[in-house]
PDB file of C-alpha atoms in Angstrom:
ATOM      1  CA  UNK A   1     125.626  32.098 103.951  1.00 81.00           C
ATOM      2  CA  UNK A   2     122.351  33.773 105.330  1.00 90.00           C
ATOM      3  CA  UNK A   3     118.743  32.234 104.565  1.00 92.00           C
ATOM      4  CA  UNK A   4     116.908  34.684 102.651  1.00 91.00           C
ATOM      5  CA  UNK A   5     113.258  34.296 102.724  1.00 88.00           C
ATOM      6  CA  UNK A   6     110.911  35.871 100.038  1.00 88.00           C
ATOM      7  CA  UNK A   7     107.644  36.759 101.957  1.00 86.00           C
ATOM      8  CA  UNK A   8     103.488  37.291 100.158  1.00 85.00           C
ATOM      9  CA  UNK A   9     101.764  39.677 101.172  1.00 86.00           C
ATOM     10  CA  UNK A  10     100.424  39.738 104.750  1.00 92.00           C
ATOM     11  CA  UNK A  11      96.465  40.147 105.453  1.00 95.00           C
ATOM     12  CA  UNK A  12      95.519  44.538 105.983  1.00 96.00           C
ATOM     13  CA  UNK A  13      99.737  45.591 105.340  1.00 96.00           C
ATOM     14  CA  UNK A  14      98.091  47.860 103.203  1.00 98.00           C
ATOM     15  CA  UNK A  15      96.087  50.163 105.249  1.00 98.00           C
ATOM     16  CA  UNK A  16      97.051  52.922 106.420  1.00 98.00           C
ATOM     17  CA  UNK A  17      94.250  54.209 107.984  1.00 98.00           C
ATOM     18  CA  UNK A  18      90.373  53.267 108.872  1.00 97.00           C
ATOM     19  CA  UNK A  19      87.372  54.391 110.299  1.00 97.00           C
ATOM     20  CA  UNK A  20      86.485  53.795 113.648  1.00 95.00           C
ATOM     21  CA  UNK A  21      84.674  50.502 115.277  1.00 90.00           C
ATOM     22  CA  UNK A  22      85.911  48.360 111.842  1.00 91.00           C
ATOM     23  CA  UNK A  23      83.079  50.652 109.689  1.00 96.00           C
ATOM     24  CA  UNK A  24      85.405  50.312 106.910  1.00 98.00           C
ATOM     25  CA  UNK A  25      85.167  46.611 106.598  1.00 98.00           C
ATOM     26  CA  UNK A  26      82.603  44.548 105.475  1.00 98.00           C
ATOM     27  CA  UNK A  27      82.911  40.670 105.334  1.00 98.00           C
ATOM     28  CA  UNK A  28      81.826  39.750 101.664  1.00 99.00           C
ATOM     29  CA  UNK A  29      81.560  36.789  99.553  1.00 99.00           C
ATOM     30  CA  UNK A  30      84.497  35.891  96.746  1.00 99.00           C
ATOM     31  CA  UNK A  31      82.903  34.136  93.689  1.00 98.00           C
ATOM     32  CA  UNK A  32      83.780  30.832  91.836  1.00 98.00           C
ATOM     33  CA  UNK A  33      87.440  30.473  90.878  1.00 98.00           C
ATOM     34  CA  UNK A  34      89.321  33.364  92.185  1.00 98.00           C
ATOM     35  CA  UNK A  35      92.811  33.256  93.665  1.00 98.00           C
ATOM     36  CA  UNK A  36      92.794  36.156  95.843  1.00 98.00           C
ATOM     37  CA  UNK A  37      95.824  37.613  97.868  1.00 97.00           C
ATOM     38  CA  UNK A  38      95.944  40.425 100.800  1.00 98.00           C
ATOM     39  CA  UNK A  39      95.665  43.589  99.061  1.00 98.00           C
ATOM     40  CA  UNK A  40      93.950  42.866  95.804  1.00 99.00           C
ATOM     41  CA  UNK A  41      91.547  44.940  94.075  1.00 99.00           C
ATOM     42  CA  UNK A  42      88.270  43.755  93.685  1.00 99.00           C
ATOM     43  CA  UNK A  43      84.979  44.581  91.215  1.00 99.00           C
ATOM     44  CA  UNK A  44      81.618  43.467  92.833  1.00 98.00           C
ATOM     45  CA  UNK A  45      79.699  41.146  90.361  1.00 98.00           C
ATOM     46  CA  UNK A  46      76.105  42.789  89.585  1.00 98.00           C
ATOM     47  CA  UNK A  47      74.039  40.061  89.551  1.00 97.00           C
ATOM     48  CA  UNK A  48      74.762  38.707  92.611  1.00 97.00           C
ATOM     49  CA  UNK A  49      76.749  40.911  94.805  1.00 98.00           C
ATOM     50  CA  UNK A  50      80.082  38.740  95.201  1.00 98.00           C
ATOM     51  CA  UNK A  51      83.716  40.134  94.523  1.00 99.00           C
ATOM     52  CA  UNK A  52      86.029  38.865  92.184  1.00 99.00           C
ATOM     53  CA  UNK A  53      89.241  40.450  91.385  1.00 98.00           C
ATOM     54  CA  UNK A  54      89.439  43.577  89.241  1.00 98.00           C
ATOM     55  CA  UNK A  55      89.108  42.708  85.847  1.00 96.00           C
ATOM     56  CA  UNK A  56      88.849  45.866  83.323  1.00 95.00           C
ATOM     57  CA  UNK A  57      87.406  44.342  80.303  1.00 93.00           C
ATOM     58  CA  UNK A  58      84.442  42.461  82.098  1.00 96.00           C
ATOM     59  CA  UNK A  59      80.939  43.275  81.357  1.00 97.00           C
ATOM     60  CA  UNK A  60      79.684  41.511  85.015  1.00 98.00           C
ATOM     61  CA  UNK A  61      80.046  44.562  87.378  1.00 97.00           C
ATOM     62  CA  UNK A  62      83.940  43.337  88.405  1.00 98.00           C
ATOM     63  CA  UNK A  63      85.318  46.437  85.545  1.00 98.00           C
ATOM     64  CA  UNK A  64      84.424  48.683  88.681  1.00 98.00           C
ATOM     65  CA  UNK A  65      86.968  48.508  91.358  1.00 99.00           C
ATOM     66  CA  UNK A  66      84.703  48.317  94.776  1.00 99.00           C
ATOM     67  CA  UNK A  67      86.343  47.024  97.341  1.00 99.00           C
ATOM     68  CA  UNK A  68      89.990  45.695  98.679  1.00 99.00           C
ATOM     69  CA  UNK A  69      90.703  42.111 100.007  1.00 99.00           C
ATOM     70  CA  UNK A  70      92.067  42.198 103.393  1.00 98.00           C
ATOM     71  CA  UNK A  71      92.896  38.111 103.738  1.00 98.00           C
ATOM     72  CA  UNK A  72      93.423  36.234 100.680  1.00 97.00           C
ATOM     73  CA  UNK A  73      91.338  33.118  99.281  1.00 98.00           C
ATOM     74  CA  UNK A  74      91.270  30.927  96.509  1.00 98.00           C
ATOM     75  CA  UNK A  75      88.001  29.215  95.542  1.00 98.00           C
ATOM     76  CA  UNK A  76      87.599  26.605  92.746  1.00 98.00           C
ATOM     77  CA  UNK A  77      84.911  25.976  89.947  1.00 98.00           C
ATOM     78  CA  UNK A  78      81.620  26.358  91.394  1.00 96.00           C
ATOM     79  CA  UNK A  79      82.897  27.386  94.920  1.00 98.00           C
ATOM     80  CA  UNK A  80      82.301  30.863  97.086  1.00 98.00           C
ATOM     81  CA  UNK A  81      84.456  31.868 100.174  1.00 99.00           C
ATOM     82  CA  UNK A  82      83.678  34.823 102.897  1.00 99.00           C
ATOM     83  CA  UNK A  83      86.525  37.277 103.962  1.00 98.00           C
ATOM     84  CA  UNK A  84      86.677  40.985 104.964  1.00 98.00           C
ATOM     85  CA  UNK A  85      87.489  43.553 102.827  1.00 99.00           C
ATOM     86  CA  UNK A  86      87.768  47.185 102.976  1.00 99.00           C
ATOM     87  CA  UNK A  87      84.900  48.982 101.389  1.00 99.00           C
ATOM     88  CA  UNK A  88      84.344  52.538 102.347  1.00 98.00           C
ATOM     89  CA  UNK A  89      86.388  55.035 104.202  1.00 98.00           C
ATOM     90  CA  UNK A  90      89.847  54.323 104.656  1.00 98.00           C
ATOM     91  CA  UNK A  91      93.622  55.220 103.195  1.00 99.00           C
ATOM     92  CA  UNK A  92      95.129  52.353 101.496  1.00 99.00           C
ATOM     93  CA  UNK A  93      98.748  52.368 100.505  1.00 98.00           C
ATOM     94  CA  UNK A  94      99.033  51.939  96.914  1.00 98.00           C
ATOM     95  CA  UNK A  95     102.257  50.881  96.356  1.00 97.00           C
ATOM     96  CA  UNK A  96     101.592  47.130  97.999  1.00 95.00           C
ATOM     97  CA  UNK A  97      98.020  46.747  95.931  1.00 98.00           C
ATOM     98  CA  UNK A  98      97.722  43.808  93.815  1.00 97.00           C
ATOM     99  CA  UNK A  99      96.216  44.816  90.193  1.00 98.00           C
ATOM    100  CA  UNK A 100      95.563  42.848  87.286  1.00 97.00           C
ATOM    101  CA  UNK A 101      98.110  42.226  85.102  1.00 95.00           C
ATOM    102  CA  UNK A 102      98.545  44.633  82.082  1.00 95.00           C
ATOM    103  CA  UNK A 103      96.696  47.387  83.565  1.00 97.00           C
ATOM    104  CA  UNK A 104      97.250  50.460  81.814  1.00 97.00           C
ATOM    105  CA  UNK A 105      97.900  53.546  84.065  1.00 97.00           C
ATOM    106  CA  UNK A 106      94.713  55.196  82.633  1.00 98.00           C
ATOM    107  CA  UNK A 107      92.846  51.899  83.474  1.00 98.00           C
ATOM    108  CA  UNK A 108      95.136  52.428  87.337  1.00 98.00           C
ATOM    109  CA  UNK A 109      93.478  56.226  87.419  1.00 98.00           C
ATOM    110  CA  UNK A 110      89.791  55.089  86.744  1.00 98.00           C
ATOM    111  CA  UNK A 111      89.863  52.356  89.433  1.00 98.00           C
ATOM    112  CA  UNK A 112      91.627  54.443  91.775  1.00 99.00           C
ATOM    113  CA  UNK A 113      89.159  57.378  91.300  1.00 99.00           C
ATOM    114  CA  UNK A 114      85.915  54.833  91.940  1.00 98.00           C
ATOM    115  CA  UNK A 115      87.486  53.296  94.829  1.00 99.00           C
ATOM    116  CA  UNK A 116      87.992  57.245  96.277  1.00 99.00           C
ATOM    117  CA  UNK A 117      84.212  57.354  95.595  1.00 98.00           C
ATOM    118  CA  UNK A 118      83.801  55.047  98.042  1.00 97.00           C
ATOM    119  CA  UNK A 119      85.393  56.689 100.304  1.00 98.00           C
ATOM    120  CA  UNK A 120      88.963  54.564  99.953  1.00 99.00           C
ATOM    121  CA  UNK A 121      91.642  56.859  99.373  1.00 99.00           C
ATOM    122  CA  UNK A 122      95.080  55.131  97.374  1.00 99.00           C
ATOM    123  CA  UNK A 123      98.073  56.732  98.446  1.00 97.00           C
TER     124      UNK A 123
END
């Protein structure tokens, strides 16, 4: 009987296109207690300027989809971690991004349309 192997995600499988010279990436900080994979949507934090995943009923600045992890991370309580992430100007494949759970498809439309303002278009 064949080995079957159930694969993650793997770090960028969901671009599809970028600018030029890497100007679509950015390396950026992931806040305190985050688990993090390749491809997840993430809200940057006002007060500081770090990512954390997508969340829509925060109040911190991570409601507004921003940005897309390219690697993934996981940082505990009170810990911050660098990756890259796509922030501007590329064409993401949205069938392979990693939202929170129980998004609604309304909730789907609003991030996708603020990451588009950015320049990050979800396919």
């Amino acid at each position: 009987m064949p080995t079957i192997f159930i694969e993650g995600r793997h770090p960028a499988e969901f671009i599809l296109t970028e600018a030029n010279g890497q100007r679509s990436r950015d390396n950026i900080t992931i806040g305190a207690s985050q688990t993090i994979v390749p491809g997840t949507v993430l809200g940057m934090v006002t007060a500081d300027g770090s990512y954390l995943g997508f969340t829509t009923g925060a109040a911190d600045g991570s409601q507004n989809a921003a940005a897309i992890a390219i690697y993934g991370v996981t940082t505990g309580a009170g810990e911050t971690a660098k990756i890259a992430a796509i922030t501007r100007d590329a064409e993401v494949n949205g069938n392979i991004l990693t939202w929170p759970a129980g998004i609604t498809a309304l909730q789907k439309a609003t991030a996708i349309a603020a990451l588009a303002a950015n320049g990050i278009i979800v396919r």
